[in-house]
Amino acid sequence: MFIMEGSWVTLVLSSFLMTIVLLLLVRRGKFLYALRKVPYPPALPIIGNAYQLCCSPEEAFKKMIKWGRELGDIHLIWVGMRPFIFLYNAEAIQPLLSSSIHIDKSLEYKYLRPWLGTGLVTSSGNKWHFRRKLLTPTFHSGLLEVYLKTTIREAEILISCLKKEIDKPAFDIVPYIKRATLDIICDSSMGCNVNAQTNFKNEYVQAVNTLASISQRRFLNVWMSLDPIFKLTSWGQKHDHVLRVTHEFVNKIIAERKEEWKAKKYENCNVQFNKHRALLDLLLELSQDGKVLTDDDIRDEVNTFMFAGHDTTANSVSWILYVLGRHPQYQEKILNEYYEVTKEKKLTLDLLSKLTWLEACIKECWRIYPVVPLIARQIYHPITILGHNIPIGSTVVVNSFLLHRDPRYFPDPDAYKPERFLPNGLKYPSYAFLPFSAGSRNCIGSKYAIMMVKVLSLFVLKNFHVISLDAEDQLRFISELVLHNANGLRLKITPRKQETDVIILQCMHSNKKC
C-alpha cells in the first residue's frame, strides 16, 4: 500500500514538472516565433553571439556598427538567451521613446545600483515618475544662473591648468576636462569643492572615476556581468572599496548640511532658503525631515547627479575640442560671434543663448560623436516596431551613433558641417537627433549640461588655438555608457593673443582692412 501511494506521488510530481517544462517550452517557442523575421548575425545555440563579443571594447563596438550597417534598420544580437534588438532610424525609435509605458532602463543598469541606488537614472515605475516630478523644478533658470558662476570659476582654473601644456607636442585633453566638470558638479550638487583640478590625489575624486569606469565596463563584458564572478575579481574588490569611500564622503556631507539646517531653523523658525547653492539644499528642503525623501534617497540623487553630470559633460567638451581642432575655421567663427555679441560684457545665460555658431558646432559634434551612443530599454509590455511585435523580455537598444548618420536627414553624414544646425539649417524629424534622449525619460539636466559645455568650450577657445593630432580614421571608439576614444583625445595648444585676435575678428566682421 505504501509503495502504491509513493508511486502515485511520484507520478503526480513528474506530471507537474513535465507540465511546467512544456509550458516553458511553449512560452519560449512563442517568444522566438515573434522574433523570427528580425535578422541577426550567425549565432551559436545557447550562447548566441556572446562569443563574438568576448573581445576588446573597441572590437565589440566595431562589430555592432558593422552588423547595423549590414543588417538594416532593425536587427538583434543574441547574448546567451537574451535578444538585444537594435534600432537605427527615427521612425523605429519614436514609438519606443515617445511612450509613457516603456520607460524601464535595460537590466544592465543594475550594475549602477550599488552606487546610485534608485535615483533618477536607475529607478522606474511610480517611484521614477514621483522623483522626476519632484526634481524637475530644481533646474529652473534662477538656479542655472548660480551654477553659471561656479562653471565660470572652474573654467578659469582649467585655463590656468592647461597653460603648462602650451607648445608641447601632444597631451590628452580628457583628464583635464573630467577634473573640471567634477569640481563643477561637486559644487553644484553638494556645495563643496574637492579641488579635483589641483589635487589629483583626492580620495573621493579617485573613487568616483574608478566607480564610473568599472560600472561602465560591466555593461559589455559578458563574464563581469555575473555578480559571483565579478566579486572574485580584482575589479570587484576595488569596486567595493571605492564604493565605501564615495558613500562615506556623501553621507558625511549630508549629515553636516542637515546640522547646518537645524541650526538655522533653531535661530529663526521662519527662515526660508530662497537661493540655493547646491542640489543637496533643495533635496533637504523637499525631504520634509525624511517624510518624502530619506537620507539614502538624498544620497542616491546626489550620486546620480555626480555620475550623470560629470563624465558625460567631460566627454562632450573633449569631443567638441577635438572636432574644432580638426576644423580650425570654426574656432574663428565662434570667437568672431562671441566678441560681437558680448562686447566684453559679463557672460550670462542670455548671452550664451545668442551664440549660434557655438551651438551649431556643439550640436554637429553631438551628431557625429554622440556622448551616449546606446540608449537601452527593457520591454515589459508589448510594442510593435517596424511591423515586428517585440515580445516581453526583450531589450531594445537605440544606437544613436548610426541614427545620427542617417543620410536622409544628414547628407554627407560623416562630414563635420555645423551649418546644418544654424537657425536656417536643415530640417529633420525630432527623433533623428537625440543628444539628450527623448520623451518622458529625456535628460532632466539638459539645460545645465548645455550651459557647462558652452562655457568650458568657449573658455578654452578664447585662450588657445586648438590643434587635434589624430585624424578621424585613427580614432578607436569604445562604447561604455559614454563614447570614448581608446587613446584619449590628443591635442596641441598654443596661446591665443586675445587683444590682437579681438581686433582681427572685429575687422573681419566689419570687412575693414587691418
Coordinates of C-alpha atoms in Angstrom, one line a residue, residues 30-512:
K30 CA 6.2 31.9 -28.9
F31 CA 9.0 34.3 -27.9
L32 CA 11.3 33.0 -30.6
Y33 CA 8.4 32.9 -33.2
A34 CA 7.7 36.6 -32.6
L35 CA 11.3 37.4 -33.4
R36 CA 11.6 35.1 -36.4
K37 CA 11.7 37.8 -39.0
V38 CA 14.2 40.1 -37.2
P39 CA 17.7 39.5 -38.8
Y40 CA 20.7 38.7 -36.7
P41 CA 24.4 37.7 -37.3
P42 CA 25.3 34.0 -37.2
A43 CA 24.9 32.8 -33.7
L44 CA 25.6 29.6 -31.7
P45 CA 23.0 27.7 -29.7
I46 CA 22.5 28.7 -26.1
I47 CA 25.3 31.3 -26.1
G48 CA 24.2 33.2 -29.2
N49 CA 26.6 36.0 -30.2
A50 CA 28.2 36.2 -26.8
Y51 CA 31.4 34.5 -28.0
Q52 CA 31.8 37.2 -30.7
L53 CA 31.5 40.0 -28.1
C54 CA 34.2 38.4 -25.8
C55 CA 36.8 40.8 -27.2
S56 CA 38.1 44.3 -26.5
P57 CA 35.5 47.0 -26.1
E58 CA 36.9 48.6 -29.2
E59 CA 36.3 45.5 -31.3
A60 CA 32.9 44.9 -29.8
F61 CA 31.8 48.4 -30.9
K62 CA 33.2 47.9 -34.4
K63 CA 31.1 44.7 -34.7
M64 CA 27.9 46.4 -33.5
I65 CA 28.4 49.2 -36.2
K66 CA 29.3 46.6 -38.8
W67 CA 26.2 44.5 -38.0
G68 CA 24.0 47.5 -38.0
R69 CA 25.1 48.6 -41.5
E70 CA 24.8 45.1 -42.9
L71 CA 21.5 44.0 -41.3
G72 CA 19.4 47.2 -41.8
D73 CA 17.1 49.3 -39.7
I74 CA 16.3 46.6 -37.2
H75 CA 18.3 43.6 -36.1
L76 CA 19.0 41.7 -33.0
I77 CA 22.1 40.2 -31.2
W78 CA 21.7 37.2 -29.0
V79 CA 23.7 37.4 -25.8
G80 CA 23.1 34.0 -24.3
M81 CA 19.3 33.6 -24.4
R82 CA 18.6 37.3 -24.3
P83 CA 17.8 39.2 -27.5
F84 CA 19.1 42.8 -27.8
I85 CA 17.1 44.5 -30.6
F86 CA 18.9 47.4 -32.3
L87 CA 17.2 50.4 -33.9
Y88 CA 18.7 53.0 -36.2
N89 CA 16.1 55.2 -37.7
A90 CA 13.7 57.9 -36.4
E91 CA 10.6 56.0 -37.5
A92 CA 11.5 52.9 -35.5
I93 CA 12.6 54.8 -32.4
Q94 CA 9.7 57.2 -32.0
P95 CA 7.1 54.6 -30.7
L96 CA 9.7 53.4 -28.1
L97 CA 11.0 56.7 -26.7
S98 CA 7.7 58.7 -27.0
S99 CA 5.9 56.0 -24.9
S100 CA 5.0 56.7 -21.3
I101 CA 5.0 53.0 -20.7
H102 CA 8.3 51.8 -22.0
I103 CA 10.5 53.8 -19.6
D104 CA 12.4 51.0 -17.9
K105 CA 16.2 51.0 -18.4
S106 CA 17.8 47.8 -19.5
L107 CA 18.8 45.1 -16.9
E108 CA 22.4 46.2 -17.2
Y109 CA 21.7 49.3 -15.2
K110 CA 21.6 47.1 -12.1
Y111 CA 25.4 47.4 -12.1
L112 CA 25.0 51.0 -11.1
R113 CA 22.6 50.4 -8.2
P114 CA 25.2 49.7 -5.5
W115 CA 26.4 53.3 -6.2
L116 CA 23.3 55.2 -7.4
G117 CA 20.7 53.2 -5.5
T118 CA 17.3 54.0 -7.0
G119 CA 17.9 57.6 -8.2
L120 CA 16.5 59.0 -11.4
V121 CA 18.9 57.0 -13.7
T122 CA 18.1 53.6 -12.2
S123 CA 14.6 53.8 -10.8
S124 CA 11.4 53.0 -12.8
G125 CA 7.6 52.9 -12.4
N126 CA 5.8 55.0 -9.9
K127 CA 9.0 55.8 -8.0
W128 CA 10.6 57.3 -11.1
H129 CA 7.5 59.3 -12.0
F130 CA 7.3 60.7 -8.5
R131 CA 11.1 61.6 -8.3
R132 CA 11.0 63.1 -11.8
K133 CA 8.1 65.4 -10.9
L134 CA 9.7 66.3 -7.6
L135 CA 13.1 67.2 -9.0
T136 CA 12.1 68.9 -12.3
P137 CA 11.6 72.4 -10.7
T138 CA 15.1 72.2 -9.2
F139 CA 16.6 73.0 -12.7
H140 CA 14.9 76.4 -13.1
S141 CA 16.7 79.4 -14.7
G142 CA 17.5 81.1 -11.4
L143 CA 19.4 78.1 -10.2
L144 CA 21.2 77.8 -13.6
E145 CA 22.5 81.4 -13.0
V146 CA 24.0 80.3 -9.8
Y147 CA 25.6 77.2 -11.5
L148 CA 26.9 79.5 -14.2
K149 CA 29.0 81.4 -11.7
T150 CA 30.5 78.1 -10.5
T151 CA 31.2 77.0 -14.0
I152 CA 33.0 80.2 -15.0
R153 CA 35.1 80.0 -11.8
E154 CA 36.2 76.4 -12.6
A155 CA 36.7 77.3 -16.3
E156 CA 39.2 79.9 -15.3
I157 CA 41.1 77.3 -13.1
L158 CA 41.0 74.9 -16.1
I159 CA 42.8 77.6 -18.3
S160 CA 45.5 78.0 -15.7
C161 CA 46.0 74.2 -15.5
L162 CA 46.2 73.9 -19.3
K163 CA 48.9 76.6 -19.6
K164 CA 51.5 74.0 -18.7
E165 CA 50.7 72.1 -21.9
I166 CA 51.3 75.1 -24.2
D167 CA 53.5 74.3 -27.2
K168 CA 54.1 70.7 -26.0
P169 CA 54.0 68.1 -28.8
A170 CA 50.8 66.5 -27.6
F171 CA 48.6 65.9 -24.5
D172 CA 45.3 64.2 -23.7
I173 CA 42.6 66.8 -23.0
V174 CA 40.1 64.3 -21.4
P175 CA 41.6 64.1 -17.9
Y176 CA 41.7 67.9 -17.7
I177 CA 38.1 68.4 -18.6
K178 CA 37.0 65.5 -16.4
R179 CA 38.6 67.1 -13.3
A180 CA 37.0 70.5 -14.2
T181 CA 33.5 69.0 -14.6
L182 CA 33.9 67.0 -11.4
D183 CA 34.7 70.2 -9.5
I184 CA 31.7 72.0 -11.1
I185 CA 29.3 69.1 -10.3
C186 CA 30.6 68.6 -6.8
D187 CA 29.9 72.3 -6.0
S188 CA 26.5 72.3 -7.8
S189 CA 25.4 69.0 -6.2
M190 CA 26.8 69.2 -2.7
G191 CA 28.0 72.7 -2.2
C192 CA 31.6 71.6 -1.5
N193 CA 34.7 71.8 -3.6
V194 CA 37.0 68.8 -3.8
N195 CA 39.6 70.7 -5.8
A196 CA 39.9 67.9 -8.4
Q197 CA 41.8 70.2 -10.8
T198 CA 44.6 70.9 -8.4
N199 CA 44.5 67.9 -6.0
F200 CA 44.8 64.8 -8.2
K201 CA 45.1 62.5 -5.2
N202 CA 41.8 63.4 -3.5
E203 CA 40.4 60.0 -2.4
Y204 CA 36.8 60.9 -3.4
V205 CA 37.8 62.1 -6.8
Q206 CA 39.8 58.9 -7.5
A207 CA 36.9 56.8 -6.2
V208 CA 34.3 58.4 -8.4
N209 CA 36.4 57.9 -11.5
T210 CA 37.1 54.3 -10.6
L211 CA 33.4 53.5 -9.9
A212 CA 32.3 55.1 -13.2
S213 CA 34.9 53.2 -15.2
I214 CA 34.2 49.8 -13.6
S215 CA 30.4 50.1 -13.7
Q216 CA 30.5 51.1 -17.4
R217 CA 32.9 48.3 -18.3
R218 CA 30.5 45.7 -16.9
F219 CA 27.9 46.8 -19.5
L220 CA 29.7 45.0 -22.3
N221 CA 31.8 42.4 -20.5
V222 CA 29.7 39.2 -20.6
W223 CA 31.6 37.5 -17.7
M224 CA 31.9 40.5 -15.5
S225 CA 28.1 40.9 -15.7
L226 CA 27.8 37.9 -13.4
D227 CA 28.0 39.0 -9.8
P228 CA 29.5 35.8 -8.3
I229 CA 32.4 36.0 -10.9
F230 CA 32.7 39.8 -10.6
K231 CA 33.0 39.7 -6.8
L232 CA 36.0 37.3 -7.1
T233 CA 38.0 39.6 -9.5
S234 CA 40.3 42.5 -8.6
W235 CA 37.7 44.7 -10.3
G236 CA 35.0 43.6 -7.8
Q237 CA 37.2 44.1 -4.8
K238 CA 38.3 47.5 -6.0
H239 CA 34.7 48.4 -6.8
D240 CA 33.6 47.6 -3.2
H241 CA 36.4 49.7 -1.7
V242 CA 35.7 52.8 -3.7
L243 CA 32.0 52.4 -3.2
R244 CA 32.6 52.7 0.6
V245 CA 34.7 55.8 0.0
T246 CA 32.0 57.6 -2.0
H247 CA 29.2 56.6 0.3
E248 CA 31.1 57.7 3.4
F249 CA 32.0 61.0 1.8
V250 CA 28.5 61.9 0.7
N251 CA 26.9 60.7 3.9
K252 CA 29.3 63.0 5.8
I253 CA 28.3 66.0 3.6
I254 CA 24.6 65.2 4.1
A255 CA 25.0 64.9 7.9
E256 CA 26.9 68.2 8.1
R257 CA 24.4 70.1 5.9
K258 CA 21.5 68.8 8.0
E259 CA 23.1 70.1 11.1
E260 CA 23.5 73.5 9.4
W261 CA 19.8 73.5 8.5
K262 CA 18.8 72.5 12.1
A263 CA 21.0 75.3 13.5
K264 CA 19.5 77.9 11.1
K265 CA 15.9 76.8 11.9
Y266 CA 16.7 77.0 15.6
E267 CA 17.9 80.6 15.2
N268 CA 14.9 81.5 13.1
C269 CA 12.0 79.1 12.7
N270 CA 10.6 81.1 9.7
V271 CA 13.9 81.0 7.8
Q272 CA 13.4 80.3 4.1
F273 CA 16.3 79.3 1.8
N274 CA 15.3 81.2 -1.3
K275 CA 18.7 81.0 -3.0
H276 CA 20.2 77.5 -3.0
R277 CA 23.9 76.9 -3.9
A278 CA 23.5 73.2 -4.3
L279 CA 21.2 70.4 -5.3
L280 CA 21.6 69.0 -1.8
D281 CA 20.0 72.0 -0.2
L282 CA 17.0 71.6 -2.5
L283 CA 16.7 67.9 -1.6
L284 CA 16.9 68.6 2.1
E285 CA 14.1 71.1 1.7
L286 CA 12.0 68.6 -0.3
S287 CA 12.7 65.8 2.1
Q288 CA 10.4 67.3 4.8
D289 CA 12.6 65.8 7.5
G290 CA 12.6 62.4 6.0
K291 CA 8.9 62.2 5.3
V292 CA 9.3 62.5 1.5
L293 CA 13.0 61.7 1.0
T294 CA 15.2 59.7 3.4
D295 CA 18.9 60.3 3.7
D296 CA 19.5 57.3 1.5
D297 CA 17.2 58.8 -1.1
I298 CA 19.1 62.1 -1.0
R299 CA 22.4 60.3 -1.3
D300 CA 21.1 58.3 -4.3
E301 CA 20.1 61.5 -6.1
V302 CA 23.3 63.3 -5.3
N303 CA 25.4 60.4 -6.5
T304 CA 23.2 60.2 -9.7
F305 CA 23.8 63.9 -10.3
M306 CA 27.5 63.4 -9.9
F307 CA 27.7 60.3 -12.2
A308 CA 25.3 61.5 -14.9
G309 CA 26.7 65.0 -14.9
H310 CA 30.5 64.9 -14.8
D311 CA 31.5 62.1 -17.1
T312 CA 29.0 62.8 -19.9
T313 CA 29.8 66.5 -19.9
A314 CA 33.6 66.0 -19.8
N315 CA 33.4 63.6 -22.8
S316 CA 31.2 66.1 -24.6
V317 CA 33.6 69.0 -24.2
S318 CA 36.6 66.8 -25.1
W319 CA 35.0 65.7 -28.4
I320 CA 34.0 69.3 -29.2
L321 CA 37.6 70.5 -28.8
Y322 CA 38.7 67.5 -30.9
V323 CA 36.5 68.4 -33.8
L324 CA 37.2 72.1 -33.6
G325 CA 40.9 71.2 -33.6
R326 CA 40.3 69.3 -36.8
H327 CA 38.3 72.2 -38.3
P328 CA 40.0 75.4 -37.0
Q329 CA 38.0 77.7 -39.3
Y330 CA 35.0 77.2 -37.0
Q331 CA 37.1 78.3 -34.0
E332 CA 37.3 81.7 -35.6
K333 CA 33.6 81.8 -36.5
I334 CA 32.8 81.1 -32.8
L335 CA 35.1 83.8 -31.5
N336 CA 34.0 86.3 -34.0
E337 CA 30.4 85.9 -33.0
Y338 CA 31.3 85.8 -29.3
Y339 CA 33.1 89.2 -29.3
E340 CA 30.4 90.7 -31.4
V341 CA 27.6 89.5 -29.1
T342 CA 29.2 90.0 -25.7
K343 CA 31.1 93.2 -26.4
E344 CA 33.2 92.4 -23.3
K345 CA 30.0 92.2 -21.2
K346 CA 29.7 89.8 -18.3
L347 CA 28.8 86.4 -19.6
T348 CA 25.1 85.5 -18.9
L349 CA 22.7 82.7 -19.9
D350 CA 21.0 85.1 -22.2
L351 CA 24.3 86.0 -24.0
L352 CA 25.2 82.3 -24.2
S353 CA 21.9 81.6 -26.0
K354 CA 22.8 84.1 -28.7
L355 CA 26.0 82.3 -29.7
T356 CA 24.5 80.5 -32.7
W357 CA 27.8 79.3 -34.2
L358 CA 29.0 77.9 -30.9
E359 CA 25.7 76.0 -30.5
A360 CA 25.8 74.8 -34.1
C361 CA 29.3 73.5 -33.7
I362 CA 28.4 71.7 -30.5
K363 CA 25.3 70.1 -31.9
E364 CA 27.2 68.9 -35.0
C365 CA 29.8 67.3 -32.7
W366 CA 27.0 65.6 -30.7
R367 CA 25.6 64.3 -34.0
I368 CA 28.9 62.7 -35.2
Y369 CA 30.2 61.7 -31.7
P370 CA 27.1 61.2 -29.5
V371 CA 28.1 61.3 -25.9
V372 CA 25.8 58.4 -25.0
P373 CA 25.9 56.1 -28.2
L374 CA 23.5 53.4 -26.9
I375 CA 20.1 54.0 -25.2
A376 CA 18.5 50.8 -23.9
R377 CA 15.0 50.0 -22.7
Q378 CA 13.7 46.7 -21.2
I379 CA 10.4 45.7 -22.6
Y380 CA 7.7 44.7 -20.0
H381 CA 4.7 45.5 -22.3
P382 CA 4.1 44.5 -25.9
I383 CA 5.2 47.0 -28.5
T384 CA 5.2 47.0 -32.3
I385 CA 8.2 48.4 -34.1
L386 CA 8.5 48.5 -37.9
G387 CA 5.9 45.8 -38.2
H388 CA 7.6 43.5 -35.7
N389 CA 5.7 42.5 -32.5
I390 CA 8.5 42.8 -29.9
P391 CA 7.9 40.3 -27.1
I392 CA 8.1 41.0 -23.4
G393 CA 11.5 40.2 -22.1
S394 CA 13.4 41.8 -25.0
T395 CA 15.9 44.6 -24.6
V396 CA 15.6 47.3 -27.3
V397 CA 18.7 49.4 -28.0
V398 CA 18.8 52.7 -29.9
N399 CA 22.2 53.1 -31.5
S400 CA 22.5 56.9 -31.9
F401 CA 25.9 56.6 -33.5
L402 CA 24.2 55.2 -36.6
L403 CA 20.9 57.1 -36.1
H404 CA 22.7 60.4 -36.4
R405 CA 24.3 59.3 -39.6
D406 CA 21.0 58.8 -41.5
P407 CA 21.8 60.2 -44.9
R408 CA 18.1 61.0 -45.5
Y409 CA 18.3 63.8 -42.9
F410 CA 22.0 64.5 -42.7
P411 CA 23.6 64.4 -46.3
D412 CA 27.3 63.5 -46.3
P413 CA 26.7 62.1 -42.8
D414 CA 30.4 61.5 -41.8
A415 CA 31.4 65.1 -42.6
Y416 CA 31.5 67.8 -39.9
K417 CA 29.2 70.6 -41.1
P418 CA 27.9 72.8 -38.3
E419 CA 25.9 74.8 -40.8
R420 CA 23.3 72.1 -40.6
F421 CA 22.3 73.4 -37.1
L422 CA 22.3 77.1 -37.8
P423 CA 18.8 78.7 -37.4
N424 CA 18.0 78.3 -41.1
G425 CA 19.8 75.0 -41.5
L426 CA 18.5 71.5 -42.3
K427 CA 15.1 70.3 -41.1
Y428 CA 14.9 66.8 -39.6
P429 CA 12.4 64.8 -37.5
S430 CA 12.6 65.2 -33.8
Y431 CA 13.7 61.6 -33.2
A432 CA 16.5 61.7 -35.8
F433 CA 18.8 63.6 -33.4
L434 CA 18.9 62.6 -29.7
P435 CA 21.8 64.2 -27.8
F436 CA 19.7 64.0 -24.6
S437 CA 17.5 61.1 -25.5
A438 CA 13.8 62.0 -25.9
G439 CA 10.3 61.5 -24.5
S440 CA 9.5 61.4 -20.8
R441 CA 12.8 59.9 -19.9
N442 CA 15.0 62.5 -21.5
C443 CA 17.8 64.2 -19.6
I444 CA 16.4 66.3 -16.8
G445 CA 19.6 68.3 -16.6
S446 CA 20.0 69.1 -20.3
K447 CA 19.9 72.9 -19.9
Y448 CA 22.5 72.7 -17.2
A449 CA 24.7 70.4 -19.3
I450 CA 24.4 72.7 -22.3
M451 CA 25.5 75.7 -20.2
M452 CA 28.5 73.8 -18.9
V453 CA 29.6 72.6 -22.3
K454 CA 29.3 76.1 -23.8
V455 CA 31.3 77.8 -21.1
L456 CA 34.1 75.3 -20.9
S457 CA 34.5 75.1 -24.7
L458 CA 34.3 78.9 -25.0
F459 CA 37.0 79.5 -22.4
V460 CA 39.4 77.1 -24.0
L461 CA 38.9 78.6 -27.4
K462 CA 39.3 82.2 -26.1
N463 CA 42.6 81.3 -24.6
F464 CA 44.2 78.8 -27.0
H465 CA 44.4 77.8 -30.6
V466 CA 43.5 74.1 -30.6
I467 CA 45.0 71.6 -33.0
S468 CA 43.9 67.9 -33.0
L469 CA 46.7 65.4 -33.8
D470 CA 44.7 62.3 -34.7
A471 CA 42.7 62.1 -38.0
E472 CA 39.2 60.7 -38.0
D473 CA 40.4 57.3 -39.4
Q474 CA 42.8 56.9 -36.4
L475 CA 40.0 57.1 -33.8
R476 CA 39.4 53.9 -31.9
F477 CA 35.9 54.0 -30.4
I478 CA 34.9 52.4 -27.2
S479 CA 31.2 52.5 -26.2
E480 CA 30.6 52.1 -22.5
L481 CA 27.9 54.4 -21.1
V482 CA 29.7 57.2 -22.9
L483 CA 31.7 57.3 -26.1
H484 CA 35.5 57.2 -25.6
N485 CA 38.5 57.1 -27.9
A486 CA 40.8 54.3 -26.8
N487 CA 43.9 56.5 -26.8
G488 CA 42.2 59.6 -25.4
L489 CA 41.9 62.8 -27.5
R490 CA 45.3 64.2 -28.2
L491 CA 45.6 68.0 -28.7
K492 CA 48.2 70.6 -29.1
I493 CA 47.5 74.2 -27.9
T494 CA 49.2 77.5 -28.5
P495 CA 48.3 80.7 -26.7
R496 CA 45.8 83.0 -28.4
K497 CA 46.9 86.6 -28.2
Q498 CA 43.5 87.9 -27.2
E499 CA 43.9 91.7 -27.8
T500 CA 45.3 91.1 -31.4
D501 CA 42.7 88.4 -32.1
V502 CA 39.8 90.7 -31.0
I503 CA 41.0 93.4 -33.4
I504 CA 41.3 91.0 -36.3
L505 CA 37.9 89.4 -35.6
Q506 CA 36.3 92.8 -35.4
C507 CA 37.9 93.8 -38.7
M508 CA 36.7 90.5 -40.3
H509 CA 33.2 91.3 -39.1
S510 CA 33.2 94.8 -40.4
N511 CA 35.1 93.9 -43.6
K512 CA 37.7 96.5 -42.9

